[in-house]
PDB file of C-alpha atoms in Angstrom:
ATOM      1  CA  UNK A  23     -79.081  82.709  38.101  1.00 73.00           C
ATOM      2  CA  UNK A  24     -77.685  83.980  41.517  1.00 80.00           C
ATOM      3  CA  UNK A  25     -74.742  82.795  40.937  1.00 82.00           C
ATOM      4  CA  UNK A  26     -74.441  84.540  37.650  1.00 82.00           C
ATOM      5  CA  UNK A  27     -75.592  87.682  39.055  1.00 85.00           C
ATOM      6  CA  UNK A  28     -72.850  87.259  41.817  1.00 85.00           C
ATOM      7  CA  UNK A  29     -70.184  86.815  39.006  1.00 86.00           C
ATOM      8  CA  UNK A  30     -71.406  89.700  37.508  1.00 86.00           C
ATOM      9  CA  UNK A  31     -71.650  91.666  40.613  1.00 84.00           C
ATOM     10  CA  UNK A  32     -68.199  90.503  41.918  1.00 88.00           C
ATOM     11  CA  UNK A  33     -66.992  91.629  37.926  1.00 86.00           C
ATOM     12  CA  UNK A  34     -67.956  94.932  38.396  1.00 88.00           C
ATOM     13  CA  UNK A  35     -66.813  95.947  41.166  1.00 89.00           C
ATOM     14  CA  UNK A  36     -63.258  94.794  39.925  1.00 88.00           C
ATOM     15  CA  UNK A  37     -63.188  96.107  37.323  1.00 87.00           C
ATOM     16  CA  UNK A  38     -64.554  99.258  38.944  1.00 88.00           C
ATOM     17  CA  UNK A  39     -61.546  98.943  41.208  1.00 90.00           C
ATOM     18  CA  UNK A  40     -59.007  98.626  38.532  1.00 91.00           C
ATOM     19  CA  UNK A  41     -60.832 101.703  36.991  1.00 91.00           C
ATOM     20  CA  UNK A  42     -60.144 103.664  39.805  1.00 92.00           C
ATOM     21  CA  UNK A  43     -56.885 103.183  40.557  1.00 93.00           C
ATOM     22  CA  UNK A  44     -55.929 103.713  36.856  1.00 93.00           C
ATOM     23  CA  UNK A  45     -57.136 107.121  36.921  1.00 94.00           C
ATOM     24  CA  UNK A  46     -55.270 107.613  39.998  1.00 94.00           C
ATOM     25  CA  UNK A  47     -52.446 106.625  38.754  1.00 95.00           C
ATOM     26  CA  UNK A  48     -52.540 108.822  35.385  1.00 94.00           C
ATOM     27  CA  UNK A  49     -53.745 111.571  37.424  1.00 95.00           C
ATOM     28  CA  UNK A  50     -50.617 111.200  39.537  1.00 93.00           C
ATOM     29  CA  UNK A  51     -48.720 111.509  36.937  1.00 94.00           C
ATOM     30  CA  UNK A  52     -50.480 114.123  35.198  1.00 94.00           C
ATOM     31  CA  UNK A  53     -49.387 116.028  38.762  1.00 94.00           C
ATOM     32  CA  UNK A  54     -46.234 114.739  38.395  1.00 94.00           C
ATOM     33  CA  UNK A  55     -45.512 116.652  34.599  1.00 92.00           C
ATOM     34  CA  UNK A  56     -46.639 119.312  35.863  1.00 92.00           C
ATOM     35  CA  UNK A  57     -44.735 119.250  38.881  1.00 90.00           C
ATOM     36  CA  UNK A  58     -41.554 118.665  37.420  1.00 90.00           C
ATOM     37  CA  UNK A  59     -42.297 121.589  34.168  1.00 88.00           C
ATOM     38  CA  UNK A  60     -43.194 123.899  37.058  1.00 87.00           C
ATOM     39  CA  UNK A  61     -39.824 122.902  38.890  1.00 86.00           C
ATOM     40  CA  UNK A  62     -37.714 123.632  35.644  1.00 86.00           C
ATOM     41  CA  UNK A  63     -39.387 126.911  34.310  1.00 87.00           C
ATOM     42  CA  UNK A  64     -38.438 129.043  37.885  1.00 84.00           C
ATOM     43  CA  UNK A  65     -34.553 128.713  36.667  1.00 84.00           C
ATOM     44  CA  UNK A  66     -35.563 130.024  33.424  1.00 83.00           C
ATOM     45  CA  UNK A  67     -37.385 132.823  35.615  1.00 88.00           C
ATOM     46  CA  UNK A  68     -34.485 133.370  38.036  1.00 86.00           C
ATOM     47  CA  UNK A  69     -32.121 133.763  34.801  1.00 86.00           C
ATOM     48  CA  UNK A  70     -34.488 135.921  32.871  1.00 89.00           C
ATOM     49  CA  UNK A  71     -34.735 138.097  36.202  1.00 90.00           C
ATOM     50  CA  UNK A  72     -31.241 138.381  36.048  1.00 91.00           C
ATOM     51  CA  UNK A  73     -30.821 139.695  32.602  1.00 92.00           C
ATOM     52  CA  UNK A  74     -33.271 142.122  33.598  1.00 93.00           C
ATOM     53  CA  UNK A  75     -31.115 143.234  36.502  1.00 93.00           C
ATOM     54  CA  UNK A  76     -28.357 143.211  34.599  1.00 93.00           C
ATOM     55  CA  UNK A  77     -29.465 145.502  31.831  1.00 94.00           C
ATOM     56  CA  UNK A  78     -30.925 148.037  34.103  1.00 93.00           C
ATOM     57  CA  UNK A  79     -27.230 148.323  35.566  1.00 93.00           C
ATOM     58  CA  UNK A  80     -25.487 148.596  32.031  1.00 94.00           C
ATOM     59  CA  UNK A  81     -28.278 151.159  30.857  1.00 94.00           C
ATOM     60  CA  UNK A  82     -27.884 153.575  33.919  1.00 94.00           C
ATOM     61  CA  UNK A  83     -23.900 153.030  33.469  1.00 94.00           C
ATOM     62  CA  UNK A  84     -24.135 154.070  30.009  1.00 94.00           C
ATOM     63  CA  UNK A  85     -26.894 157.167  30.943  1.00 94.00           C
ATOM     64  CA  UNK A  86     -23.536 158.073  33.395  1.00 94.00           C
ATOM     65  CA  UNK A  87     -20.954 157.963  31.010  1.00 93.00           C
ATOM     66  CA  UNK A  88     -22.862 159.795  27.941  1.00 93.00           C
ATOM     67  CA  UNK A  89     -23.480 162.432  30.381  1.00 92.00           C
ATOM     68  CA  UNK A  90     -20.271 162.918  31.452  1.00 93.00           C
ATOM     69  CA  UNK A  91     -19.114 163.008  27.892  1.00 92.00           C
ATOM     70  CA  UNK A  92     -22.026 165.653  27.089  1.00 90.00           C
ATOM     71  CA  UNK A  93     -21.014 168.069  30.142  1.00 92.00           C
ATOM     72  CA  UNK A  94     -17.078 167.248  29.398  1.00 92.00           C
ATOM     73  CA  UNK A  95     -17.907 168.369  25.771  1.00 91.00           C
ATOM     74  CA  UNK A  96     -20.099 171.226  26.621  1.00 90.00           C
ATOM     75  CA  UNK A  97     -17.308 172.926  28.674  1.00 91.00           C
ATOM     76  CA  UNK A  98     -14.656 172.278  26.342  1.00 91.00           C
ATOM     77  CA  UNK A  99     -16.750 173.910  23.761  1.00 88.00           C
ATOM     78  CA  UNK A 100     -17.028 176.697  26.349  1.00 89.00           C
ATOM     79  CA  UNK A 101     -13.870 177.358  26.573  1.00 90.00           C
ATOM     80  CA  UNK A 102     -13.315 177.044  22.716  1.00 88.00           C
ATOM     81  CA  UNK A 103     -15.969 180.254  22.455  1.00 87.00           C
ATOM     82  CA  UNK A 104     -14.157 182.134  25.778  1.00 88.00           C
ATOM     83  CA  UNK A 105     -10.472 181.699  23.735  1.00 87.00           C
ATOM     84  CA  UNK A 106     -12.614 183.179  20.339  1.00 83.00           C
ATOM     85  CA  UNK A 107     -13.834 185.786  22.523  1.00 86.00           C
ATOM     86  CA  UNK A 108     -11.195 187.187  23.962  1.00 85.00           C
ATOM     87  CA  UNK A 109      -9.361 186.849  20.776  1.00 83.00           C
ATOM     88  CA  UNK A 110     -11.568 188.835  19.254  1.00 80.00           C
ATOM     89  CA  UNK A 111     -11.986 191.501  21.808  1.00 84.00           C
ATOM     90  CA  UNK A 112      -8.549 191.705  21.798  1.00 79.00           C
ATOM     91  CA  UNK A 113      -8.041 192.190  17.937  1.00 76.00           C
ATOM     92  CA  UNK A 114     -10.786 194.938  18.744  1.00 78.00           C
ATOM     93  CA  UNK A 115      -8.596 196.569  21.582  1.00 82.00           C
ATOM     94  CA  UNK A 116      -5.491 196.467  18.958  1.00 78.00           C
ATOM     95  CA  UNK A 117      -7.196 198.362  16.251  1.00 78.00           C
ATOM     96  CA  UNK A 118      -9.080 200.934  19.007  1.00 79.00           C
ATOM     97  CA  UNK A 119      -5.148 201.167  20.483  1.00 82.00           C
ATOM     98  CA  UNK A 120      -3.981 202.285  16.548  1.00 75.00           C
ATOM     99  CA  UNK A 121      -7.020 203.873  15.618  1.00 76.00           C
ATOM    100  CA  UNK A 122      -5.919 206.139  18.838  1.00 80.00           C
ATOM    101  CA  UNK A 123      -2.672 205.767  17.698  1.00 75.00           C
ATOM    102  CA  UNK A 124      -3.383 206.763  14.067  1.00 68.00           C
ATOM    103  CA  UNK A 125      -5.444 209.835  15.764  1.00 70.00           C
ATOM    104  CA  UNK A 126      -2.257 211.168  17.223  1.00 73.00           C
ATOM    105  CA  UNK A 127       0.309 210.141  14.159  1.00 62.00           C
ATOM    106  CA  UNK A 128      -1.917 212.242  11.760  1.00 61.00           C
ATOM    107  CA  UNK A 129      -1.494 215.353  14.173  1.00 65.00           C
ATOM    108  CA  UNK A 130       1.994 214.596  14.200  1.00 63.00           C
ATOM    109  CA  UNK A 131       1.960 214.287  10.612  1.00 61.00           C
ATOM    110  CA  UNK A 132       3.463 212.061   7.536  1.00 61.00           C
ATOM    111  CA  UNK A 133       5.122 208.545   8.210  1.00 65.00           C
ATOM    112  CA  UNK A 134       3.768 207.663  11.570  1.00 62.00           C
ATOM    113  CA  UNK A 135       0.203 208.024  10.046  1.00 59.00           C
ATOM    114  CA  UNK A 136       1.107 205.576   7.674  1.00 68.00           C
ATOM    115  CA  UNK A 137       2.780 203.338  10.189  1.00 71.00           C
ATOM    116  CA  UNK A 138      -0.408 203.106  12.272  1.00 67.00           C
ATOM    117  CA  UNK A 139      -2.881 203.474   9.262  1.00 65.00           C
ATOM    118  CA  UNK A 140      -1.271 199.795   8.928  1.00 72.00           C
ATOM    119  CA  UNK A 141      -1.504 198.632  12.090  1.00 71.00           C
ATOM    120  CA  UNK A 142      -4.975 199.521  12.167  1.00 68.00           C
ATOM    121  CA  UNK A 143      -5.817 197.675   9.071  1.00 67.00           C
ATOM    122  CA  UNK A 144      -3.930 194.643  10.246  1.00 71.00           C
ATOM    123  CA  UNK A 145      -6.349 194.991  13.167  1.00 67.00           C
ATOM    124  CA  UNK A 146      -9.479 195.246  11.546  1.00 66.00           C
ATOM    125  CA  UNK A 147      -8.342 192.667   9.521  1.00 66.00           C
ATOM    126  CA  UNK A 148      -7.773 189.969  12.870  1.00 67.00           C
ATOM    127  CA  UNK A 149     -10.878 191.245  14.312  1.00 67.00           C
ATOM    128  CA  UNK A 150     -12.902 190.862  10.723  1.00 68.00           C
ATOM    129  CA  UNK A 151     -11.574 187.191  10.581  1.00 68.00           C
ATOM    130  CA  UNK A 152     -11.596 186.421  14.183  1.00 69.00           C
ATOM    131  CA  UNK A 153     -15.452 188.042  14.528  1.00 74.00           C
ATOM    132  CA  UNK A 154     -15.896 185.907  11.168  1.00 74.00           C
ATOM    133  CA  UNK A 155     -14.479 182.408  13.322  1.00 69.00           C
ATOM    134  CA  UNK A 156     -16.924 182.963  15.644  1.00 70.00           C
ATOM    135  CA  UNK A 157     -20.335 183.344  13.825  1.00 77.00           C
ATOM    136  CA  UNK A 158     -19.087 180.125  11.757  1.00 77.00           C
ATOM    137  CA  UNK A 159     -18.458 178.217  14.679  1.00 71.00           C
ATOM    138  CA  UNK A 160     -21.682 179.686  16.390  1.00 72.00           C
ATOM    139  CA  UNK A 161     -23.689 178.458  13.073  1.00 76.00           C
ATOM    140  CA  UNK A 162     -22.059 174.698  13.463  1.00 74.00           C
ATOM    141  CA  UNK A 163     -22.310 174.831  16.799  1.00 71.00           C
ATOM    142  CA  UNK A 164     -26.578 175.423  15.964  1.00 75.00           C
ATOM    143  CA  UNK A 165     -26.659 172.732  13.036  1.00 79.00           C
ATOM    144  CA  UNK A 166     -24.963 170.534  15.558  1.00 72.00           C
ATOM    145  CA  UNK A 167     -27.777 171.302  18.851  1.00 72.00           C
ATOM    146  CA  UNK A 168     -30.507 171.310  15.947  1.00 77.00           C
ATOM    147  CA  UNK A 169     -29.455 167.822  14.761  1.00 75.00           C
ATOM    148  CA  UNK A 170     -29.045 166.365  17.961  1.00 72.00           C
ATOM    149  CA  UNK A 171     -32.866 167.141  18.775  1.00 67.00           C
TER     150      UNK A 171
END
């Protein structure tokens, strides 16, 4: 009986043995997957990082260039309204100028009147269309700004 109890004794604590160094092996392992997926995610990280980077540089390069397109449009529209402007000021000038003109011809008398009686109409005329331009172009130019927002 002692010696089967020594058997069994000596049994156990082999196979206690072999039980323990299986689980450290597997749990080496286990260490070892994770290891290694740890190891190949941080490119994925680095890249992703990158793209990130990346983006933020071609959105505030875009930002840049729409606004310079925005202020390069806003002043050629500008100057588009200064050129109506002054064309219309000056088709107002030209018909004050025979108006005045028109003044004088009809103390004068007969055909000059009716020389600057038409140059006065051709003026009101210019200014009519050219006053006419510019509240169009003012209306687009709102439907345009209203869209926009």
């Amino acid at each position: 009986m002692a010696l089967g109890a020594l058997v069994n004794l000596a049994l156990c604590l082999l196979c206690s043995s072999l039980e323990l160094v299986t689980v450290l092996v597997l749990r080496g392992l286990a260490l070892l997957a994770v290891s290694v997926v740890q190891l190949l995610r941080l490119p994925g990280q680095a890249g992703n990082a990158a793209l990130e980077a990346a983006k933020g540089a071609i959105d505030a390069a875009l930002e840049l260039v729409l606004g310079m397109a925005w202020d390069v449009v806003v002043a050629v529209v500008s100057a588009f309204l200064d050129f109506l402007w002054s064309m219309a000021t000056g088709a107002l000038e030209l018909t004050a100028t025979a108006v005045t003109e028109l003044v004088e011809a009809a103390r004068d008398g007969g055909e000059e009147a009716t020389k600057a009686l038409t140059a006065a109409l051709e003026g009101a005329v210019d200014a009519a269309v050219a006053t006419k331009l510019v509240e169009s172009y003012v209306g687009a130019l709102g439907q345009v700004v209203e869209s926009l927002n």
